[in-house]
Amino acid sequence: MSGCQNRQGGNPGIRDGRQLSNAARAAEMAARASYGRLLAFLSVRTSDIAQAEDALADAFAKALDHWPENGVPRNPDAWLLTVARNRLTDVQRRQTRFPTEHELPDMPEEESSGREFPDQRLALMMVCAHPAIAADLHTPLMLQTVLGLDAKHIARLYLMSPAALSKRLVRAKTKIRDAGIPFKIPDREVLPERSTSVLEAIYGLHAHDWLDPADTLGEEALYLSDLLCKLLPDSAEVLGLSALIAFSHARVNARIVEGILVPTDEQNTYLWNDGLINYGKRQLSRAYRLEEVGRFQIEAAIEAVHIERKQSGETDWEALNKLYHAYLTKVPTAGGLVAQAAITGRLHGAEAGLAAIEAIEETVGPAFQPFWAVRADLYARSGRNNEAVACYEKAISLATDLPTIEFLRQRRIAVLPN
């Protein structure tokens, strides 16, 4: 996000390292926790996503100039909105197609407290999912505007060219502005057809930083999924996604211990959040009653099986096996295939698991890190330590986050020959 880059203006005598660090941290927190809400609020009032992005980027840059000298405001979000509005007002003076200052209503004062401006991210997401926009751009556009991911990151997720994706996203935003697509929740009869890509974007928001102990984005995804449930209370997939995110977020405090990833079946269940678990169970029960089975509902059911270990004390691998079979008929993903092989190893022994994992090697490809981690575990369980070490080393070379790397290193050490 260009607006979060450090700028070196101001009085260097006042701007000491600690002040700059605090300001940068506050700006980063606002960007992570509120970027989508801020951008949606501005976009709804300008009907121009790109112009709102520029104004918000300028506000973040000014925050890093202003906050170290003057202190972080009590309401950083409102401060950023005020600065962004000023930027938009300057632009409208030069370009008459933008609203005049009095046509940018309801901007909160910077020193007001609390979240006083409305959350309009769903309206922005529905704009991104408009049928006038190419279907394959719906979710990437939402990930950029609501989550704040840059095009390079999104392109990597979708195996696309970053340059080509950037150009297409820019053209899509221009089309939204020039076509006058309304920034509002559409009528109920068209909501379901737009909900698929909205669900994918919320899921992406949830999955983006799932190893972050703070999991701020996970909280935002949970809030958005709950909001979508209110709009589409009879959608099994919407309810399923809400349950899935709740179950996953319930385990956030148990995922990493002393900087090391802890697998779900080894986590301390006392650290799981009972309130979120109960919420997820209610949402999943509502989805079941609708008798429509989809991807997110199955994923939520998989999470629910893991959650049941808190009551039973053990993982029901047979139930997981059946659910992954159902999941793979809906979404034959590399992650699902690898998980199914791991479960086969639990149910029928390590050698059976190895046969299953080797059967999918060509399908998932040589660069899929979970494939090597599961293969290493299965070799270790079968007593073939040399092969396990080699696979752990491969998995470590492909891992991108420190908790996973530390987990794999510990497992590798455990199987090293004496």
Tab-separated table of C-alpha atoms in Angstrom, residues 19-373:
chain	number	residue	atom	x	y	z
A	19	GLN	CA	7.970	8.300	17.946
A	20	LEU	CA	8.429	7.204	14.362
A	21	SER	CA	8.065	3.583	15.378
A	22	ASN	CA	4.835	4.281	17.275
A	23	ALA	CA	3.414	6.265	14.354
A	24	ALA	CA	4.362	3.603	11.848
A	25	ARG	CA	2.828	0.925	14.056
A	26	ALA	CA	-0.416	2.893	14.435
A	27	ALA	CA	-0.621	3.468	10.677
A	28	GLU	CA	0.059	-0.198	10.028
A	29	MET	CA	-2.650	-1.227	12.503
A	30	ALA	CA	-5.119	1.131	10.839
A	31	ALA	CA	-4.171	-0.229	7.431
A	32	ARG	CA	-4.570	-3.857	8.496
A	33	ALA	CA	-7.714	-3.436	10.558
A	34	SER	CA	-9.559	-0.665	8.740
A	35	TYR	CA	-8.273	-0.243	5.189
A	36	GLY	CA	-11.281	-1.937	3.605
A	37	ARG	CA	-13.792	-0.017	5.727
A	38	LEU	CA	-12.058	3.292	5.022
A	39	LEU	CA	-11.850	2.650	1.296
A	40	ALA	CA	-15.469	1.489	1.108
A	41	PHE	CA	-16.650	4.595	2.962
A	42	LEU	CA	-14.783	6.862	0.538
A	43	SER	CA	-15.690	4.888	-2.577
A	44	VAL	CA	-19.401	4.948	-1.828
A	45	ARG	CA	-19.223	8.741	-1.634
A	46	THR	CA	-17.139	9.288	-4.763
A	47	SER	CA	-18.287	6.362	-6.944
A	48	ASP	CA	-14.622	6.136	-7.940
A	49	ILE	CA	-12.531	3.388	-6.348
A	50	ALA	CA	-9.215	4.505	-7.867
A	51	GLN	CA	-9.663	8.095	-6.676
A	52	ALA	CA	-10.566	6.872	-3.199
A	53	GLU	CA	-7.463	4.630	-3.164
A	54	ASP	CA	-5.235	7.585	-4.073
A	55	ALA	CA	-6.790	9.760	-1.383
A	56	LEU	CA	-6.400	7.063	1.258
A	57	ALA	CA	-2.790	6.391	0.256
A	58	ASP	CA	-2.076	10.113	0.640
A	59	ALA	CA	-3.721	10.064	4.083
A	60	PHE	CA	-1.490	7.202	5.262
A	61	ALA	CA	1.596	9.033	3.995
A	62	LYS	CA	0.564	12.220	5.821
A	63	ALA	CA	-0.031	10.185	8.989
A	64	LEU	CA	3.608	9.126	8.986
A	65	ASP	CA	4.613	12.779	8.668
A	66	HIS	CA	2.188	14.151	11.231
A	67	TRP	CA	1.797	11.544	13.963
A	68	PRO	CA	5.444	11.326	15.143
A	69	GLU	CA	5.477	15.062	15.857
A	70	ASN	CA	1.941	15.563	17.121
A	71	GLY	CA	1.033	12.184	18.548
A	72	VAL	CA	-1.307	9.502	17.279
A	73	PRO	CA	-4.919	10.823	17.334
A	74	ARG	CA	-7.490	9.225	19.580
A	75	ASN	CA	-9.421	8.078	16.513
A	76	PRO	CA	-6.891	7.258	13.759
A	77	ASP	CA	-9.606	6.102	11.346
A	78	ALA	CA	-11.484	9.389	11.530
A	79	TRP	CA	-8.232	11.349	11.148
A	80	LEU	CA	-7.369	9.376	8.012
A	81	LEU	CA	-10.861	9.923	6.593
A	82	THR	CA	-10.644	13.676	7.168
A	83	VAL	CA	-7.292	13.903	5.376
A	84	ALA	CA	-8.552	11.698	2.549
A	85	ARG	CA	-11.639	13.886	2.161
A	86	ASN	CA	-9.420	16.963	1.905
A	87	ARG	CA	-7.483	15.239	-0.867
A	88	LEU	CA	-10.718	14.434	-2.690
A	89	THR	CA	-11.890	18.029	-2.275
A	90	ASP	CA	-8.658	19.284	-3.848
A	91	VAL	CA	-9.130	16.908	-6.753
A	92	GLN	CA	-12.746	17.932	-7.355
A	93	ARG	CA	-11.700	21.540	-7.675
A	94	ARG	CA	-9.653	20.522	-10.697
A	95	GLN	CA	-11.976	17.843	-12.085
A	96	THR	CA	-15.627	18.783	-12.117
A	97	ARG	CA	-16.857	15.194	-12.366
A	98	PHE	CA	-16.108	14.687	-8.672
A	99	PRO	CA	-18.524	15.792	-5.931
A	100	THR	CA	-18.202	19.200	-4.373
A	101	GLU	CA	-17.188	19.367	-0.748
A	102	HIS	CA	-20.761	19.535	0.562
A	103	GLU	CA	-21.565	16.418	-1.449
A	104	LEU	CA	-19.155	14.320	0.640
A	105	PRO	CA	-21.423	13.921	3.694
A	106	ASP	CA	-21.109	12.254	7.037
A	107	MET	CA	-17.344	12.476	7.435
A	108	PRO	CA	-16.555	12.101	11.156
A	109	GLU	CA	-14.425	14.613	12.993
A	110	GLU	CA	-10.897	13.339	13.546
A	111	GLU	CA	-11.066	13.536	17.329
A	112	SER	CA	-14.396	11.741	17.682
A	113	SER	CA	-14.236	8.398	19.387
A	114	GLY	CA	-15.365	4.962	18.367
A	115	ARG	CA	-16.418	3.561	14.998
A	116	GLU	CA	-18.993	6.194	14.080
A	117	PHE	CA	-19.017	5.837	10.309
A	118	PRO	CA	-20.989	3.014	8.708
A	119	ASP	CA	-19.352	-0.159	7.448
A	120	GLN	CA	-20.024	-0.232	3.711
A	121	ARG	CA	-17.613	-2.943	2.646
A	122	LEU	CA	-20.397	-5.243	1.496
A	123	ALA	CA	-21.684	-2.503	-0.788
A	124	LEU	CA	-18.187	-2.152	-2.262
A	125	MET	CA	-17.899	-5.914	-2.666
A	126	MET	CA	-21.241	-6.061	-4.455
A	127	VAL	CA	-19.992	-3.383	-6.859
A	128	CYS	CA	-16.897	-5.478	-7.558
A	129	ALA	CA	-19.191	-8.456	-8.269
A	130	HIS	CA	-21.391	-6.548	-10.722
A	131	PRO	CA	-22.124	-8.504	-13.933
A	132	ALA	CA	-20.651	-5.660	-15.989
A	133	ILE	CA	-17.233	-6.642	-14.582
A	134	ALA	CA	-15.514	-9.755	-15.960
A	135	ALA	CA	-16.355	-12.698	-13.694
A	136	ASP	CA	-12.717	-13.727	-13.214
A	137	LEU	CA	-11.972	-10.251	-11.810
A	138	HIS	CA	-14.719	-10.205	-9.169
A	139	THR	CA	-12.747	-11.826	-6.356
A	140	PRO	CA	-9.326	-10.280	-7.224
A	141	LEU	CA	-10.941	-6.828	-7.288
A	142	MET	CA	-12.505	-7.415	-3.884
A	143	LEU	CA	-9.238	-8.718	-2.447
A	144	GLN	CA	-7.487	-5.545	-3.562
A	145	THR	CA	-10.108	-3.051	-2.435
A	146	VAL	CA	-11.407	-4.668	0.765
A	147	LEU	CA	-8.270	-6.489	1.905
A	148	GLY	CA	-5.706	-4.079	0.486
A	149	LEU	CA	-3.644	-6.794	-1.192
A	150	ASP	CA	-1.475	-5.546	-4.021
A	151	ALA	CA	-1.832	-6.916	-7.539
A	152	LYS	CA	1.449	-8.823	-7.300
A	153	HIS	CA	0.225	-10.813	-4.297
A	154	ILE	CA	-3.184	-11.486	-5.854
A	155	ALA	CA	-1.573	-12.528	-9.150
A	156	ARG	CA	0.504	-15.109	-7.281
A	157	LEU	CA	-2.639	-16.541	-5.688
A	158	TYR	CA	-4.340	-16.869	-9.064
A	159	LEU	CA	-1.263	-17.813	-11.125
A	160	MET	CA	-1.617	-14.700	-13.267
A	161	SER	CA	0.806	-12.118	-14.630
A	162	PRO	CA	1.052	-9.222	-12.112
A	163	ALA	CA	1.373	-6.632	-14.898
A	164	ALA	CA	-1.589	-7.995	-16.813
A	165	LEU	CA	-3.720	-8.250	-13.673
A	166	SER	CA	-2.843	-4.676	-12.638
A	167	LYS	CA	-3.982	-3.339	-16.011
A	168	ARG	CA	-7.230	-5.303	-15.866
A	169	LEU	CA	-7.974	-4.107	-12.328
A	170	VAL	CA	-7.389	-0.495	-13.342
A	171	ARG	CA	-9.703	-0.898	-16.338
A	172	ALA	CA	-12.353	-2.512	-14.118
A	173	LYS	CA	-12.290	0.427	-11.690
A	174	THR	CA	-12.579	2.855	-14.589
A	175	LYS	CA	-15.548	0.919	-15.927
A	176	ILE	CA	-17.256	1.005	-12.531
A	177	ARG	CA	-16.857	4.788	-12.442
A	178	ASP	CA	-17.786	5.527	-16.049
A	179	ALA	CA	-20.758	3.149	-16.114
A	180	GLY	CA	-22.176	4.684	-12.959
A	181	ILE	CA	-22.549	1.333	-11.197
A	182	PRO	CA	-24.352	2.157	-7.938
A	183	PHE	CA	-22.431	1.627	-4.716
A	184	LYS	CA	-25.155	-0.083	-2.724
A	185	ILE	CA	-26.438	-3.487	-1.657
A	186	PRO	CA	-28.463	-4.707	-4.660
A	187	ASP	CA	-32.060	-5.845	-4.520
A	188	ARG	CA	-32.669	-9.211	-2.860
A	189	GLU	CA	-33.476	-11.000	-6.115
A	190	VAL	CA	-29.961	-10.423	-7.503
A	191	LEU	CA	-28.096	-10.944	-4.239
A	192	PRO	CA	-27.590	-14.719	-4.651
A	193	GLU	CA	-25.960	-14.416	-8.083
A	194	ARG	CA	-23.398	-11.968	-6.736
A	195	SER	CA	-22.752	-13.840	-3.505
A	196	THR	CA	-20.374	-16.500	-4.895
A	197	SER	CA	-17.453	-14.173	-5.535
A	198	VAL	CA	-18.243	-12.239	-2.349
A	199	LEU	CA	-17.947	-15.492	-0.406
A	200	GLU	CA	-14.612	-16.231	-2.081
A	201	ALA	CA	-13.284	-12.797	-1.158
A	202	ILE	CA	-14.376	-13.104	2.488
A	203	TYR	CA	-12.771	-16.543	2.589
A	204	GLY	CA	-9.571	-15.015	1.166
A	205	LEU	CA	-9.696	-12.318	3.836
A	206	HIS	CA	-10.007	-15.030	6.496
A	207	ALA	CA	-7.194	-17.165	5.074
A	208	HIS	CA	-4.716	-14.385	4.349
A	209	ASP	CA	-3.044	-14.092	7.770
A	210	TRP	CA	-4.368	-17.174	9.525
A	211	LEU	CA	-1.048	-17.718	11.342
A	212	ASP	CA	-1.013	-14.185	12.742
A	213	PRO	CA	-1.741	-14.511	16.495
A	214	ALA	CA	-3.685	-11.232	16.367
A	215	ASP	CA	-5.653	-12.460	13.318
A	216	THR	CA	-7.216	-9.025	12.820
A	217	LEU	CA	-8.245	-9.928	9.292
A	218	GLY	CA	-9.883	-13.095	10.609
A	219	GLU	CA	-12.035	-10.961	12.887
A	220	GLU	CA	-13.003	-8.751	9.963
A	221	ALA	CA	-13.874	-11.807	7.860
A	222	LEU	CA	-16.027	-13.152	10.691
A	223	TYR	CA	-17.848	-9.833	10.934
A	224	LEU	CA	-18.448	-9.650	7.165
A	225	SER	CA	-19.645	-13.242	6.970
A	226	ASP	CA	-22.095	-12.586	9.794
A	227	LEU	CA	-23.308	-9.462	8.009
A	228	LEU	CA	-23.796	-11.477	4.809
A	229	CYS	CA	-25.811	-14.053	6.793
A	230	LYS	CA	-28.245	-11.299	7.691
A	231	LEU	CA	-28.617	-10.386	4.013
A	232	LEU	CA	-28.924	-14.014	2.840
A	233	PRO	CA	-30.292	-15.967	5.842
A	234	ASP	CA	-31.439	-18.875	3.646
A	235	SER	CA	-28.107	-19.524	1.918
A	236	ALA	CA	-26.447	-22.711	3.165
A	237	GLU	CA	-23.085	-21.634	1.747
A	238	VAL	CA	-23.198	-18.244	3.443
A	239	LEU	CA	-24.026	-19.931	6.754
A	240	GLY	CA	-21.355	-22.556	6.090
A	241	LEU	CA	-18.687	-19.938	5.509
A	242	SER	CA	-19.705	-18.122	8.677
A	243	ALA	CA	-19.377	-21.382	10.644
A	244	LEU	CA	-16.058	-22.230	8.998
A	245	ILE	CA	-14.510	-18.866	9.889
A	246	ALA	CA	-15.864	-19.032	13.440
A	247	PHE	CA	-14.426	-22.524	14.044
A	248	SER	CA	-11.075	-21.538	12.594
A	249	HIS	CA	-10.893	-18.245	14.485
A	250	ALA	CA	-11.813	-20.081	17.694
A	251	ARG	CA	-8.431	-21.833	17.553
A	252	VAL	CA	-6.304	-18.743	16.923
A	253	ASN	CA	-4.658	-18.784	20.373
A	254	ALA	CA	-3.650	-22.443	20.050
A	255	ARG	CA	-2.131	-22.401	16.558
A	256	ILE	CA	1.281	-21.097	17.551
A	257	VAL	CA	3.097	-21.805	20.817
A	258	GLU	CA	6.475	-20.158	21.456
A	259	GLY	CA	6.733	-19.288	17.784
A	260	ILE	CA	6.082	-22.840	16.544
A	261	LEU	CA	3.076	-24.058	14.564
A	262	VAL	CA	0.921	-26.626	16.351
A	263	PRO	CA	-1.123	-29.017	14.145
A	264	THR	CA	-4.868	-28.969	14.785
A	265	ASP	CA	-4.976	-32.496	16.226
A	266	GLU	CA	-2.204	-31.597	18.718
A	267	GLN	CA	-3.517	-28.212	19.899
A	268	ASN	CA	-4.439	-27.532	23.506
A	269	THR	CA	-8.235	-27.457	23.363
A	270	TYR	CA	-8.426	-25.380	26.536
A	271	LEU	CA	-7.126	-22.483	24.454
A	272	TRP	CA	-10.054	-22.710	22.032
A	273	ASN	CA	-12.786	-20.060	22.228
A	274	ASP	CA	-16.071	-21.629	23.376
A	275	GLY	CA	-18.153	-18.622	22.327
A	276	LEU	CA	-16.992	-18.841	18.722
A	277	ILE	CA	-17.356	-22.616	18.739
A	278	ASN	CA	-20.978	-22.363	19.867
A	279	TYR	CA	-21.675	-19.671	17.282
A	280	GLY	CA	-20.160	-21.854	14.558
A	281	LYS	CA	-22.246	-24.848	15.637
A	282	ARG	CA	-25.434	-22.780	15.451
A	283	GLN	CA	-24.585	-21.507	11.976
A	284	LEU	CA	-23.679	-24.984	10.724
A	285	SER	CA	-26.902	-26.425	12.167
A	286	ARG	CA	-28.892	-23.761	10.301
A	287	ALA	CA	-27.034	-24.655	7.100
A	288	TYR	CA	-27.787	-28.380	7.550
A	289	ARG	CA	-31.507	-27.674	7.803
A	290	LEU	CA	-31.484	-26.048	4.361
A	291	GLU	CA	-30.420	-29.382	2.808
A	292	GLU	CA	-28.065	-27.773	0.294
A	293	VAL	CA	-24.488	-29.035	0.466
A	294	GLY	CA	-21.666	-26.871	-0.844
A	295	ARG	CA	-17.948	-26.365	-0.450
A	296	PHE	CA	-17.951	-24.036	2.555
A	297	GLN	CA	-20.491	-26.105	4.412
A	298	ILE	CA	-18.304	-29.216	3.990
A	299	GLU	CA	-15.205	-27.299	5.100
A	300	ALA	CA	-17.108	-26.120	8.161
A	301	ALA	CA	-18.119	-29.720	8.893
A	302	ILE	CA	-14.442	-30.744	8.685
A	303	GLU	CA	-13.577	-28.029	11.191
A	304	ALA	CA	-16.458	-29.178	13.403
A	305	VAL	CA	-15.002	-32.703	13.560
A	306	HIS	CA	-11.700	-31.272	14.784
A	307	ILE	CA	-13.575	-29.072	17.270
A	308	GLU	CA	-15.328	-32.139	18.729
A	309	ARG	CA	-11.969	-33.322	20.087
A	310	LYS	CA	-12.502	-30.823	22.876
A	311	GLN	CA	-15.385	-33.000	24.121
A	312	SER	CA	-14.304	-36.502	23.083
A	313	GLY	CA	-10.552	-36.205	23.593
A	314	GLU	CA	-9.746	-37.760	20.207
A	315	THR	CA	-10.030	-36.994	16.495
A	316	ASP	CA	-12.610	-38.893	14.452
A	317	TRP	CA	-10.461	-39.765	11.432
A	318	GLU	CA	-13.202	-41.852	9.843
A	319	ALA	CA	-15.561	-38.890	9.811
A	320	LEU	CA	-12.829	-36.700	8.335
A	321	ASN	CA	-12.190	-39.308	5.658
A	322	LYS	CA	-15.830	-39.228	4.552
A	323	LEU	CA	-15.981	-35.447	4.587
A	324	TYR	CA	-12.820	-35.070	2.505
A	325	HIS	CA	-14.222	-37.523	-0.033
A	326	ALA	CA	-17.296	-35.286	-0.296
A	327	TYR	CA	-15.162	-32.138	-0.404
A	328	LEU	CA	-13.006	-33.442	-3.254
A	329	THR	CA	-16.080	-34.147	-5.361
A	330	LYS	CA	-16.919	-30.434	-5.062
A	331	VAL	CA	-13.452	-28.882	-5.078
A	332	PRO	CA	-10.544	-31.161	-6.106
A	333	THR	CA	-7.833	-28.945	-4.590
A	334	ALA	CA	-4.220	-29.872	-3.935
A	335	GLY	CA	-4.730	-29.197	-0.236
A	336	GLY	CA	-7.722	-31.506	-0.099
A	337	LEU	CA	-5.867	-34.302	-1.893
A	338	VAL	CA	-2.919	-34.060	0.489
A	339	ALA	CA	-5.199	-33.983	3.542
A	340	GLN	CA	-6.997	-37.093	2.284
A	341	ALA	CA	-3.668	-38.934	1.930
A	342	ALA	CA	-2.693	-37.941	5.472
A	343	ILE	CA	-6.009	-39.244	6.796
A	344	THR	CA	-5.505	-42.503	4.887
A	345	GLY	CA	-2.238	-42.892	6.770
A	346	ARG	CA	-4.012	-42.382	10.083
A	347	LEU	CA	-6.739	-44.898	9.304
A	348	HIS	CA	-4.854	-47.610	7.436
A	349	GLY	CA	-1.227	-47.172	8.405
A	350	ALA	CA	1.745	-45.196	7.163
A	351	GLU	CA	2.430	-47.437	4.141
A	352	ALA	CA	-1.123	-46.958	2.876
A	353	GLY	CA	-0.715	-43.231	3.402
A	354	LEU	CA	2.551	-43.234	1.449
A	355	ALA	CA	0.889	-45.035	-1.430
A	356	ALA	CA	-1.869	-42.412	-1.414
A	357	ILE	CA	0.519	-39.459	-1.278
A	358	GLU	CA	2.715	-40.841	-4.046
A	359	ALA	CA	-0.345	-41.368	-6.247
A	360	ILE	CA	-1.093	-37.621	-6.227
A	361	GLU	CA	2.479	-36.318	-6.650
A	362	GLU	CA	2.053	-35.471	-10.306
A	363	THR	CA	-1.319	-33.822	-9.691
A	364	VAL	CA	-0.227	-31.464	-6.910
A	365	GLY	CA	3.195	-30.684	-8.384
A	366	PRO	CA	6.701	-30.576	-6.888
A	367	ALA	CA	6.414	-27.112	-5.278
A	368	PHE	CA	3.433	-27.737	-2.987
A	369	GLN	CA	4.882	-27.524	0.513
A	370	PRO	CA	2.143	-29.486	2.389
A	371	PHE	CA	2.765	-32.459	0.086
A	372	TRP	CA	6.356	-32.758	1.322
A	373	ALA	CA	5.413	-32.147	4.963
